[in-house]
Short mmCIF file of C-alpha atoms and ligand atoms in Angstrom, two decimals:
data_model
loop_
_atom_site.label_atom_id
_atom_site.label_comp_id
_atom_site.label_asym_id
_atom_site.label_seq_id
_atom_site.Cartn_x
_atom_site.Cartn_y
_atom_site.Cartn_z
CA MET A 821 44.13 -5.01 226.74
CA ILE A 822 47.36 -5.71 224.88
CA GLN A 823 47.79 -3.45 221.83
CA CYS A 824 50.14 -3.86 218.88
CA PRO A 825 53.54 -2.23 219.55
CA ARG A 826 53.98 1.52 219.00
CA GLY A 827 54.48 2.40 215.34
CA THR A 828 53.05 -0.91 214.04
CA ARG A 829 49.61 -1.73 212.64
CA ASP A 830 47.26 -4.66 212.19
CA PHE A 831 45.74 -4.99 208.75
CA LEU A 832 42.11 -6.18 208.80
CA PRO A 833 40.70 -8.15 205.85
CA ASP A 834 39.34 -5.17 203.85
CA GLU A 835 42.63 -3.31 204.17
CA MET A 836 44.65 -6.43 203.42
CA GLU A 837 42.63 -7.07 200.24
CA ARG A 838 43.35 -3.50 199.15
CA ARG A 839 47.04 -3.78 199.91
CA ARG A 840 47.42 -7.08 198.04
CA TYR A 841 45.60 -5.65 195.04
CA TYR A 842 47.98 -2.68 194.75
CA GLU A 843 51.05 -4.77 195.58
CA ASN A 844 50.19 -6.99 192.63
CA ILE A 845 49.84 -4.00 190.32
CA LEU A 846 53.40 -3.03 191.30
CA ARG A 847 54.62 -6.61 190.77
CA ASN A 848 53.14 -6.65 187.29
CA VAL A 849 54.73 -3.33 186.32
CA ALA A 850 58.13 -4.55 187.58
CA ARG A 851 57.76 -7.72 185.50
CA THR A 852 56.94 -5.72 182.37
CA PHE A 853 60.32 -4.00 182.85
CA GLY A 854 62.04 -7.41 183.07
CA PHE A 855 62.63 -7.39 186.84
CA ARG A 856 62.30 -10.60 188.91
CA GLU A 857 61.16 -10.88 192.51
CA ILE A 858 63.43 -11.89 195.37
CA ALA A 859 63.11 -12.12 199.16
CA THR A 860 65.72 -11.76 201.89
CA PRO A 861 65.47 -12.40 205.66
CA ILE A 862 63.65 -9.91 207.87
CA PHE A 863 66.69 -9.85 210.17
CA GLU A 864 70.35 -9.70 209.22
CA GLU A 865 73.76 -9.49 210.91
CA ALA A 866 73.77 -5.96 212.40
CA GLU A 867 77.16 -5.44 210.76
CA LEU A 868 75.50 -5.33 207.35
CA PHE A 869 73.95 -1.98 208.21
CA VAL A 870 76.79 -0.66 210.40
CA THR A 871 79.55 -1.21 207.78
CA LYS A 872 78.52 1.75 205.62
CA SER A 873 76.66 3.96 208.05
CA GLY A 874 78.75 3.60 211.22
CA PRO A 875 77.67 2.51 214.71
CA ASN A 876 75.31 5.50 215.15
CA ILE A 877 72.83 3.73 212.90
CA LEU A 878 72.25 1.29 215.79
CA ASN A 879 70.28 4.05 217.57
CA GLU A 880 67.88 4.23 214.63
CA ILE A 881 67.23 0.54 214.07
CA TYR A 882 66.04 -2.51 215.98
CA ALA A 883 69.31 -4.19 216.90
CA PHE A 884 69.49 -7.08 219.36
CA LYS A 885 71.49 -10.09 220.46
CA ASP A 886 70.06 -13.57 219.90
CA LYS A 887 70.47 -16.51 222.28
CA GLY A 888 73.73 -17.43 220.53
CA ASP A 889 75.12 -13.95 221.33
CA ARG A 890 74.96 -12.89 217.68
CA ASP A 891 74.45 -9.20 216.90
CA LEU A 892 71.41 -8.99 214.65
CA ALA A 893 69.11 -6.25 213.40
CA LEU A 894 65.68 -6.04 211.83
CA ARG A 895 66.29 -4.66 208.36
CA PRO A 896 65.70 -0.89 208.08
CA GLU A 897 65.75 -1.16 204.26
CA LEU A 898 66.52 -3.77 201.62
CA THR A 899 69.32 -2.40 199.47
CA ALA A 900 72.15 -3.66 201.71
CA PRO A 901 70.49 -7.11 202.09
CA VAL A 902 69.97 -7.41 198.32
CA VAL A 903 73.60 -6.48 197.62
CA ARG A 904 74.70 -9.00 200.29
CA MET A 905 72.61 -11.64 198.53
CA PHE A 906 74.19 -10.68 195.22
CA VAL A 907 77.73 -11.00 196.65
CA ASN A 908 76.86 -14.32 198.37
CA GLY A 909 75.35 -16.15 195.45
CA MET A 910 74.54 -14.15 192.34
CA SER A 911 77.76 -12.47 191.31
CA ASN A 912 78.24 -14.84 188.37
CA GLU A 913 74.77 -14.22 186.94
CA PRO A 914 74.48 -12.36 183.63
CA ARG A 915 74.39 -8.61 184.15
CA PRO A 916 72.67 -6.37 184.76
CA LEU A 917 70.62 -8.16 187.40
CA LYS A 918 67.13 -6.73 187.62
CA LEU A 919 65.60 -7.57 190.97
CA PHE A 920 62.56 -6.36 192.87
CA TYR A 921 61.17 -6.94 196.35
CA PHE A 922 58.27 -6.17 198.58
CA GLY A 923 58.58 -6.43 202.32
CA GLN A 924 58.55 -4.82 205.70
CA CYS A 925 61.31 -2.64 207.12
CA PHE A 926 61.82 -1.49 210.69
CA ARG A 927 63.16 1.83 211.91
CA TYR A 928 63.15 3.17 215.45
CA GLU A 929 61.47 6.45 214.54
CA ARG A 930 58.98 8.72 216.23
CA PRO A 931 55.68 7.52 214.76
CA GLN A 932 53.33 9.99 213.07
CA SER A 933 51.01 9.98 210.07
CA GLY A 934 52.90 8.25 207.25
CA ARG A 935 55.83 7.37 209.48
CA TYR A 936 55.83 3.99 211.18
CA ARG A 937 58.26 1.72 212.98
CA GLU A 938 57.17 -1.16 210.79
CA PHE A 939 56.47 -0.12 207.20
CA PHE A 940 56.56 -1.67 203.76
CA GLN A 941 58.78 -0.93 200.81
CA PHE A 942 58.37 -1.98 197.21
CA GLY A 943 61.79 -1.62 195.70
CA ALA A 944 63.95 -2.52 192.74
CA GLU A 945 67.71 -2.84 192.25
CA LEU A 946 69.54 -2.91 188.94
CA ILE A 947 72.93 -4.41 189.70
CA GLY A 948 76.01 -4.42 187.51
CA ASN A 949 76.15 -1.28 185.44
CA ALA A 950 76.86 2.43 185.73
CA ASN A 951 75.52 4.42 182.85
CA ALA A 952 72.66 6.74 182.05
CA GLU A 953 70.53 3.94 180.55
CA THR A 954 70.62 2.09 183.88
CA ASP A 955 69.57 5.15 185.85
CA ALA A 956 66.85 5.94 183.29
CA GLU A 957 65.50 2.40 183.53
CA ALA A 958 65.19 2.68 187.33
CA ILE A 959 63.51 6.10 187.21
CA ALA A 960 61.16 5.05 184.41
CA LEU A 961 60.12 1.98 186.41
CA ALA A 962 59.42 4.07 189.52
CA VAL A 963 57.34 6.54 187.49
CA SER A 964 55.41 3.73 185.76
CA MET A 965 54.62 2.21 189.16
CA ILE A 966 53.35 5.48 190.58
CA LYS A 967 51.19 5.98 187.48
CA ALA A 968 49.89 2.41 187.49
CA LEU A 969 48.60 2.93 191.03
CA GLY A 970 46.61 5.89 189.74
CA LEU A 971 48.25 8.59 191.88
CA LYS A 972 47.61 11.90 190.14
CA LYS A 973 49.63 14.51 192.00
CA TYR A 974 53.28 13.73 192.46
CA LYS A 975 56.63 15.30 191.75
CA ILE A 976 59.84 13.59 190.65
CA ARG A 977 63.12 15.36 191.39
CA ILE A 978 66.41 14.09 190.02
CA GLY A 979 69.78 15.18 191.36
CA HIS A 980 73.39 14.03 191.35
CA ILE A 981 75.11 13.65 194.70
CA GLY A 982 78.49 13.30 192.94
CA ILE A 983 78.44 17.04 192.17
CA LEU A 984 78.20 18.04 195.85
CA ARG A 985 80.59 15.31 196.94
CA ASN A 986 83.14 16.60 194.41
CA MET A 987 82.79 20.22 195.52
CA LEU A 988 83.11 19.27 199.19
CA ALA A 989 86.15 17.10 198.46
CA CYS A 990 87.80 19.91 196.42
CA ALA A 991 87.15 22.29 199.32
CA GLU A 992 89.06 19.75 201.44
CA LEU A 993 86.25 19.08 203.85
CA PRO A 994 87.45 16.25 206.13
CA GLN A 995 85.80 12.91 205.27
CA GLU A 996 84.20 12.56 208.72
CA LYS A 997 82.36 15.88 208.25
CA LEU A 998 81.14 15.07 204.75
CA GLN A 999 78.15 12.94 205.71
CA GLU A 1000 77.19 15.38 208.43
CA VAL A 1001 77.07 18.27 205.95
CA LEU A 1002 75.16 16.21 203.38
CA GLN A 1003 72.59 15.31 206.03
CA LYS A 1004 72.10 18.98 206.93
CA LEU A 1005 71.72 19.86 203.25
CA ASP A 1006 69.23 16.99 202.85
CA LYS A 1007 67.12 18.57 205.57
CA LYS A 1008 67.69 22.08 204.12
CA MET A 1009 69.31 23.13 207.42
CA TYR A 1010 71.62 25.67 205.74
CA ASP A 1011 72.67 27.49 208.94
CA ASP A 1012 73.90 24.26 210.50
CA ALA A 1013 75.67 23.29 207.26
CA GLU A 1014 77.36 26.71 207.12
CA THR A 1015 78.59 26.38 210.71
CA ILE A 1016 80.22 23.02 209.98
CA LEU A 1017 81.71 24.23 206.69
CA SER A 1018 83.17 27.47 208.04
CA SER A 1019 84.56 25.80 211.16
CA ALA A 1020 86.35 23.42 208.74
CA GLY A 1021 88.01 26.50 207.25
CA ILE A 1022 85.95 26.70 204.04
CA GLY A 1023 85.54 30.26 202.74
CA ALA A 1024 82.26 32.12 202.28
CA ASP A 1025 82.59 32.11 198.46
CA THR A 1026 82.91 28.35 198.27
CA ILE A 1027 80.05 27.88 200.73
CA LYS A 1028 77.88 30.12 198.53
CA LYS A 1029 78.78 28.06 195.43
CA ILE A 1030 77.84 24.86 197.27
CA PHE A 1031 74.50 26.30 198.39
CA ASP A 1032 73.84 27.62 194.85
CA VAL A 1033 74.20 24.09 193.50
CA THR A 1034 71.59 22.81 195.96
CA ASP A 1035 69.29 25.54 194.61
CA THR A 1036 69.63 24.42 191.00
CA VAL A 1037 66.12 23.38 190.02
CA GLY A 1038 64.34 23.17 186.66
CA GLY A 1039 64.54 21.57 183.21
CA LYS A 1040 67.75 20.19 181.70
CA GLU A 1041 68.82 23.71 180.65
CA VAL A 1042 69.70 24.52 184.31
CA LEU A 1043 72.56 22.05 183.96
CA ASP A 1044 74.34 24.56 181.66
CA MET A 1045 75.22 26.51 184.77
CA VAL A 1046 77.02 23.58 186.40
CA THR A 1047 80.67 22.97 185.61
CA ASP A 1048 81.02 19.32 186.46
CA ASP A 1049 81.25 16.18 184.27
CA ALA A 1050 78.16 15.00 186.05
CA ALA A 1051 76.14 17.76 184.35
CA ALA A 1052 76.73 16.19 180.91
CA TYR A 1053 75.77 12.83 182.35
CA MET A 1054 72.55 14.26 183.73
CA LYS A 1055 71.69 15.78 180.34
CA GLU A 1056 72.14 12.40 178.71
CA LEU A 1057 69.93 10.85 181.38
CA MET A 1058 67.19 13.42 180.85
CA GLU A 1059 67.27 12.78 177.09
CA ILE A 1060 66.87 9.04 177.57
CA LEU A 1061 63.99 9.68 179.97
CA GLU A 1062 62.32 11.91 177.40
CA ALA A 1063 62.68 9.14 174.82
CA MET A 1064 61.02 6.80 177.31
CA ASP A 1065 58.19 9.31 177.65
CA VAL A 1066 59.09 10.24 181.21
CA THR A 1067 58.56 13.96 180.87
CA ASP A 1068 57.34 14.93 184.32
CA ALA A 1069 60.68 14.74 186.15
CA GLU A 1070 62.68 17.84 186.98
CA ILE A 1071 66.30 18.44 187.84
CA ASP A 1072 66.93 19.37 191.47
CA LEU A 1073 70.58 19.29 192.51
CA GLY A 1074 69.42 19.83 196.10
CA VAL A 1075 68.29 16.18 196.31
CA VAL A 1076 70.77 14.76 198.79
CA ARG A 1077 69.06 11.64 200.29
CA GLY A 1078 69.37 10.52 203.89
CA LEU A 1079 71.24 7.24 203.30
CA ASP A 1080 74.96 7.49 202.77
CA TYR A 1081 75.75 4.92 200.08
CA TYR A 1082 74.77 6.98 197.04
CA THR A 1083 77.55 8.07 194.70
CA GLY A 1084 75.91 9.45 191.55
CA MET A 1085 72.35 10.11 190.38
CA VAL A 1086 69.80 10.40 193.19
CA PHE A 1087 66.06 10.88 192.90
CA GLU A 1088 62.96 11.29 194.99
CA ALA A 1089 59.23 11.33 194.40
CA GLU A 1090 56.86 13.21 196.62
CA ALA A 1091 53.11 13.47 196.96
CA PRO A 1092 52.24 17.03 198.04
CA SER A 1093 48.96 15.85 199.60
CA LEU A 1094 50.90 14.12 202.39
CA GLY A 1095 52.31 17.18 204.18
CA ALA A 1096 55.41 16.60 206.28
CA GLU A 1097 56.04 12.94 205.36
CA LYS A 1098 55.49 13.47 201.64
CA GLN A 1099 58.36 11.46 200.23
CA ILE A 1100 56.82 8.39 198.59
CA CYS A 1101 59.91 7.07 196.82
CA GLY A 1102 63.64 7.50 196.97
CA GLY A 1103 66.63 6.01 195.22
CA GLY A 1104 69.79 6.50 193.26
CA SER A 1105 73.04 4.91 192.14
CA TYR A 1106 75.49 3.43 194.59
CA SER A 1107 78.24 0.91 195.07
CA LEU A 1108 78.11 -1.30 198.15
CA SER A 1109 79.24 -4.77 197.07
CA GLU A 1110 82.94 -4.13 197.77
CA LEU A 1111 82.04 -3.44 201.41
CA PHE A 1112 80.48 -6.90 201.72
CA GLY A 1113 83.46 -8.81 200.34
CA GLY A 1114 82.59 -8.69 196.63
CA GLU A 1115 84.10 -6.87 193.66
CA LYS A 1116 83.09 -3.24 193.10
CA VAL A 1117 79.85 -3.23 191.14
CA PHE A 1118 77.74 -0.19 190.34
CA SER A 1119 74.02 -0.37 190.90
CA THR A 1120 70.94 1.79 190.82
CA GLY A 1121 67.75 1.26 192.74
CA PHE A 1122 64.84 2.80 194.53
CA ALA A 1123 62.13 1.97 197.02
CA ILE A 1124 58.55 3.14 197.09
CA GLY A 1125 57.11 3.69 200.57
CA PHE A 1126 54.08 1.49 200.04
CA ASP A 1127 52.16 2.74 203.10
CA ARG A 1128 52.73 6.37 202.13
CA ILE A 1129 51.71 5.99 198.52
CA LEU A 1130 48.48 4.27 199.62
CA LEU A 1131 47.84 7.17 202.00
CA ALA A 1132 48.39 9.65 199.16
CA MET A 1133 45.95 7.74 196.92
CA GLU A 1134 43.38 7.80 199.71
CA LYS A 1135 43.88 11.56 200.15
CA GLU A 1136 43.20 12.01 196.43
CA GLY A 1137 39.88 10.23 196.95
CA GLN A 1138 40.78 6.99 195.20
CA ILE A 1139 38.29 4.36 196.30
CA PHE A 1140 39.00 0.65 196.44
CA GLU A 1141 36.02 -1.65 196.31
CA ASN A 1142 36.35 -4.84 198.29
CA LYS A 1143 35.06 -7.93 196.57
CA GLY A 1144 32.93 -10.42 198.46
CA VAL A 1145 32.66 -14.09 197.48
CA ASP A 1146 31.06 -14.93 194.13
CA ALA A 1147 28.48 -17.24 195.65
CA TYR A 1148 26.89 -17.68 199.04
CA VAL A 1149 25.06 -20.98 199.32
CA VAL A 1150 21.90 -20.92 201.44
CA PRO A 1151 20.06 -24.12 202.29
CA VAL A 1152 16.34 -23.37 202.60
CA SER A 1153 15.75 -26.16 205.13
CA ASP A 1154 17.83 -28.51 207.26
CA ASP A 1155 17.10 -31.54 205.07
CA VAL A 1156 19.03 -30.04 202.11
CA ARG A 1157 22.17 -29.08 204.06
CA LEU A 1158 24.18 -32.06 202.76
CA GLU A 1159 23.21 -31.21 199.18
CA ALA A 1160 24.19 -27.57 199.85
CA SER A 1161 27.62 -28.77 201.08
CA LYS A 1162 28.08 -30.74 197.86
CA ILE A 1163 27.14 -27.69 195.80
CA VAL A 1164 29.58 -25.36 197.60
CA SER A 1165 32.38 -27.93 197.11
CA MET A 1166 31.56 -28.28 193.42
CA LEU A 1167 31.73 -24.48 192.96
CA ARG A 1168 35.06 -24.24 194.83
CA ASP A 1169 36.46 -27.09 192.70
CA HIS A 1170 35.71 -24.93 189.66
CA GLY A 1171 37.63 -21.98 191.12
CA ILE A 1172 34.57 -19.98 192.15
CA SER A 1173 34.89 -18.33 195.54
CA ALA A 1174 31.98 -19.73 197.48
CA ASP A 1175 30.82 -19.63 201.07
CA ILE A 1176 27.99 -21.46 202.81
CA ASP A 1177 25.83 -20.84 205.81
CA ILE A 1178 27.46 -22.91 208.57
CA MET A 1179 25.57 -21.23 211.40
CA ARG A 1180 22.34 -23.12 210.64
CA ARG A 1181 20.55 -19.82 210.22
CA LYS A 1182 17.02 -19.56 208.95
CA MET A 1183 16.80 -18.59 205.29
CA ALA A 1184 16.00 -14.86 205.84
CA LYS A 1185 18.90 -14.42 208.25
CA ALA A 1186 21.25 -16.35 205.97
CA MET A 1187 20.30 -14.04 203.07
CA LYS A 1188 20.98 -11.02 205.26
CA HIS A 1189 24.40 -12.43 206.08
CA ALA A 1190 25.13 -13.07 202.38
CA SER A 1191 24.43 -9.41 201.74
CA ALA A 1192 26.51 -8.29 204.75
CA VAL A 1193 29.59 -10.17 203.51
CA GLY A 1194 29.17 -8.70 200.01
CA ALA A 1195 28.41 -11.94 198.12
CA ARG A 1196 27.68 -11.28 194.43
CA TYR A 1197 25.12 -14.09 194.19
CA ALA A 1198 23.13 -16.21 196.61
CA VAL A 1199 22.64 -19.83 195.58
CA ILE A 1200 19.39 -20.85 197.22
CA VAL A 1201 19.09 -24.61 197.65
CA GLY A 1202 15.46 -25.67 198.02
CA LYS A 1203 13.96 -29.17 198.13
CA ASN A 1204 11.57 -28.70 195.19
CA GLU A 1205 14.24 -27.29 192.83
CA LEU A 1206 16.68 -30.03 193.84
CA GLU A 1207 14.19 -32.67 192.63
CA ASP A 1208 14.65 -31.08 189.23
CA ASP A 1209 18.49 -30.90 189.72
CA SER A 1210 18.22 -27.13 189.96
CA VAL A 1211 18.84 -24.25 192.38
CA THR A 1212 17.79 -20.60 192.46
CA VAL A 1213 20.50 -18.01 191.84
CA ARG A 1214 19.83 -14.49 193.09
CA ASP A 1215 21.86 -11.49 191.95
CA MET A 1216 22.43 -9.75 195.29
CA SER A 1217 22.67 -6.26 193.85
CA SER A 1218 19.64 -6.28 191.51
CA GLY A 1219 17.57 -8.91 193.35
CA ASP A 1220 16.90 -10.73 190.02
CA GLN A 1221 16.42 -14.47 190.40
CA ARG A 1222 16.62 -17.36 188.00
CA THR A 1223 16.54 -21.13 188.14
CA VAL A 1224 19.77 -22.80 187.09
CA LYS A 1225 20.49 -26.49 186.44
CA LEU A 1226 23.20 -27.88 188.76
CA ASP A 1227 25.41 -29.14 185.94
CA GLY A 1228 25.63 -25.65 184.46
CA LEU A 1229 25.79 -23.78 187.78
CA TYR A 1230 29.52 -23.00 187.88
CA ALA A 1231 29.45 -21.73 184.29
CA SER A 1232 26.73 -19.22 185.22
CA PHE A 1233 29.31 -17.28 187.27
CA GLY A 1234 31.19 -16.41 184.11
CA LYS A 1235 34.49 -18.08 185.09
P1 LIG B 1536 64.54 5.63 201.88
O1 LIG B 1536 64.34 6.98 201.24
O2 LIG B 1536 65.13 5.59 203.23
O3 LIG B 1536 65.39 4.79 200.83
O4 LIG B 1536 63.15 4.89 201.93
C1 LIG B 1536 62.36 4.73 200.76
C2 LIG B 1536 60.93 5.14 201.06
O5 LIG B 1536 60.43 4.41 202.17
C3 LIG B 1536 60.77 6.60 201.48
O6 LIG B 1536 60.71 7.43 200.33
C4 LIG B 1536 59.45 6.57 202.23
O7 LIG B 1536 58.36 6.65 201.31
C5 LIG B 1536 59.44 5.19 202.84
N1 LIG B 1536 59.74 5.26 204.28
C6 LIG B 1536 60.94 5.48 204.86
N2 LIG B 1536 60.82 5.47 206.21
C7 LIG B 1536 59.51 5.25 206.49
C8 LIG B 1536 58.74 5.12 207.69
N3 LIG B 1536 59.30 5.19 208.90
N4 LIG B 1536 57.40 4.89 207.58
C9 LIG B 1536 56.82 4.80 206.37
N5 LIG B 1536 57.50 4.90 205.20
C10 LIG B 1536 58.82 5.12 205.25
C11 LIG B 1536 65.75 3.49 201.03
O8 LIG B 1536 65.33 2.80 201.93
C12 LIG B 1536 66.67 2.95 199.96
N6 LIG B 1536 66.99 1.55 200.30
C13 LIG B 1536 66.07 3.08 198.58
C14 LIG B 1536 66.98 2.54 197.53
C15 LIG B 1536 66.91 1.36 196.90
N7 LIG B 1536 68.07 3.14 197.09
C16 LIG B 1536 68.68 2.36 196.18
N8 LIG B 1536 67.97 1.27 196.09
#
């Protein structure tokens, strides 16, 4: 039997209905913040992802040659594609641009619970500005989305990668080592980070100061201990967030982020119920457009790991109820089947989701099927009632029945 490829999933109808429902909640929240949806191709020139991250990224993504010998890659994320799109055709639009997207990403990772090779991100990018209001807007949107989905236990941590970058630059850490150290700090692998730093000639005192910064966690008062311009910026950001009623975010200067395009504020959300793969959202401010042939433009964005946040909601016991069709039309005998077909068409024309027995089942079996597919009502079409232009409507949950005239049938579904 052929299975779907490792790290990918099929979504059956119940799951798909659930996913679409929550996706649309996220779309609506993004729209209330003035963001507009966009879509980019699933595959891109591989160079788009290599330019910033270097050729090693090719080991982590699905890169391939097409029949025209072009180097392509399935997108591992959407920030680079969205910035490419901005440089290609949107750079003259009024700023800031507020864009959101929902789509699948592909990473060649070792699959486990909450980590897939094909997964979905719901993300937003605010392009064209670099100030605390922009960062606050992105964080507030992410928090509103998490809340709108009904997730109860989550943690938002906000950091500033500029502080660490500055310290490492002042300590004269060679550029090629910088990303390596940041990645170790992101994974809290302090011993490895120390080895790289001391072999680059950086003294124990400086290393301690760097590690102390990554340990700076708490309310905005912890910023008093940091002597960097970025600390004042972060205070301003926290004040704006408070004004926007985002009060459940904490400062954590140890937030480093795995991707290497961030320059300033960085943030992450995690759901403790998820264990190892608990990060449900990540983002920050960056500048990428100049790498893709555009002018330098500052942006802020984030992406929610849609699969992970759904898992977290499930772990919290959130239940999604699938909805069956509104009406299931059951002809009582073969000689009313044509009439039943007319009735189901009439209901559908009025926007009522309606199904009909097309298996030529006997009435009792058809009713059983209506119940199995979760229909709200059965519309029973019998010869005697038809002579009076009527049908019987049965409420499938209570079993109550009533006779309804055909010309008022669609209105009886309350739509
Ligand atoms: P990221 O942190 O790499 O950031 O991914 C965002 C989210 O996608 C993660 O927090 C996680 O929930 C989810 N995710 C990542 N990898 C997997 C996986 N293998 N399986 C399931 N879920 C996964 C970005 O991608 C940035 N583009 C975010 C951003 C937008 N920054 C600025 N703008």
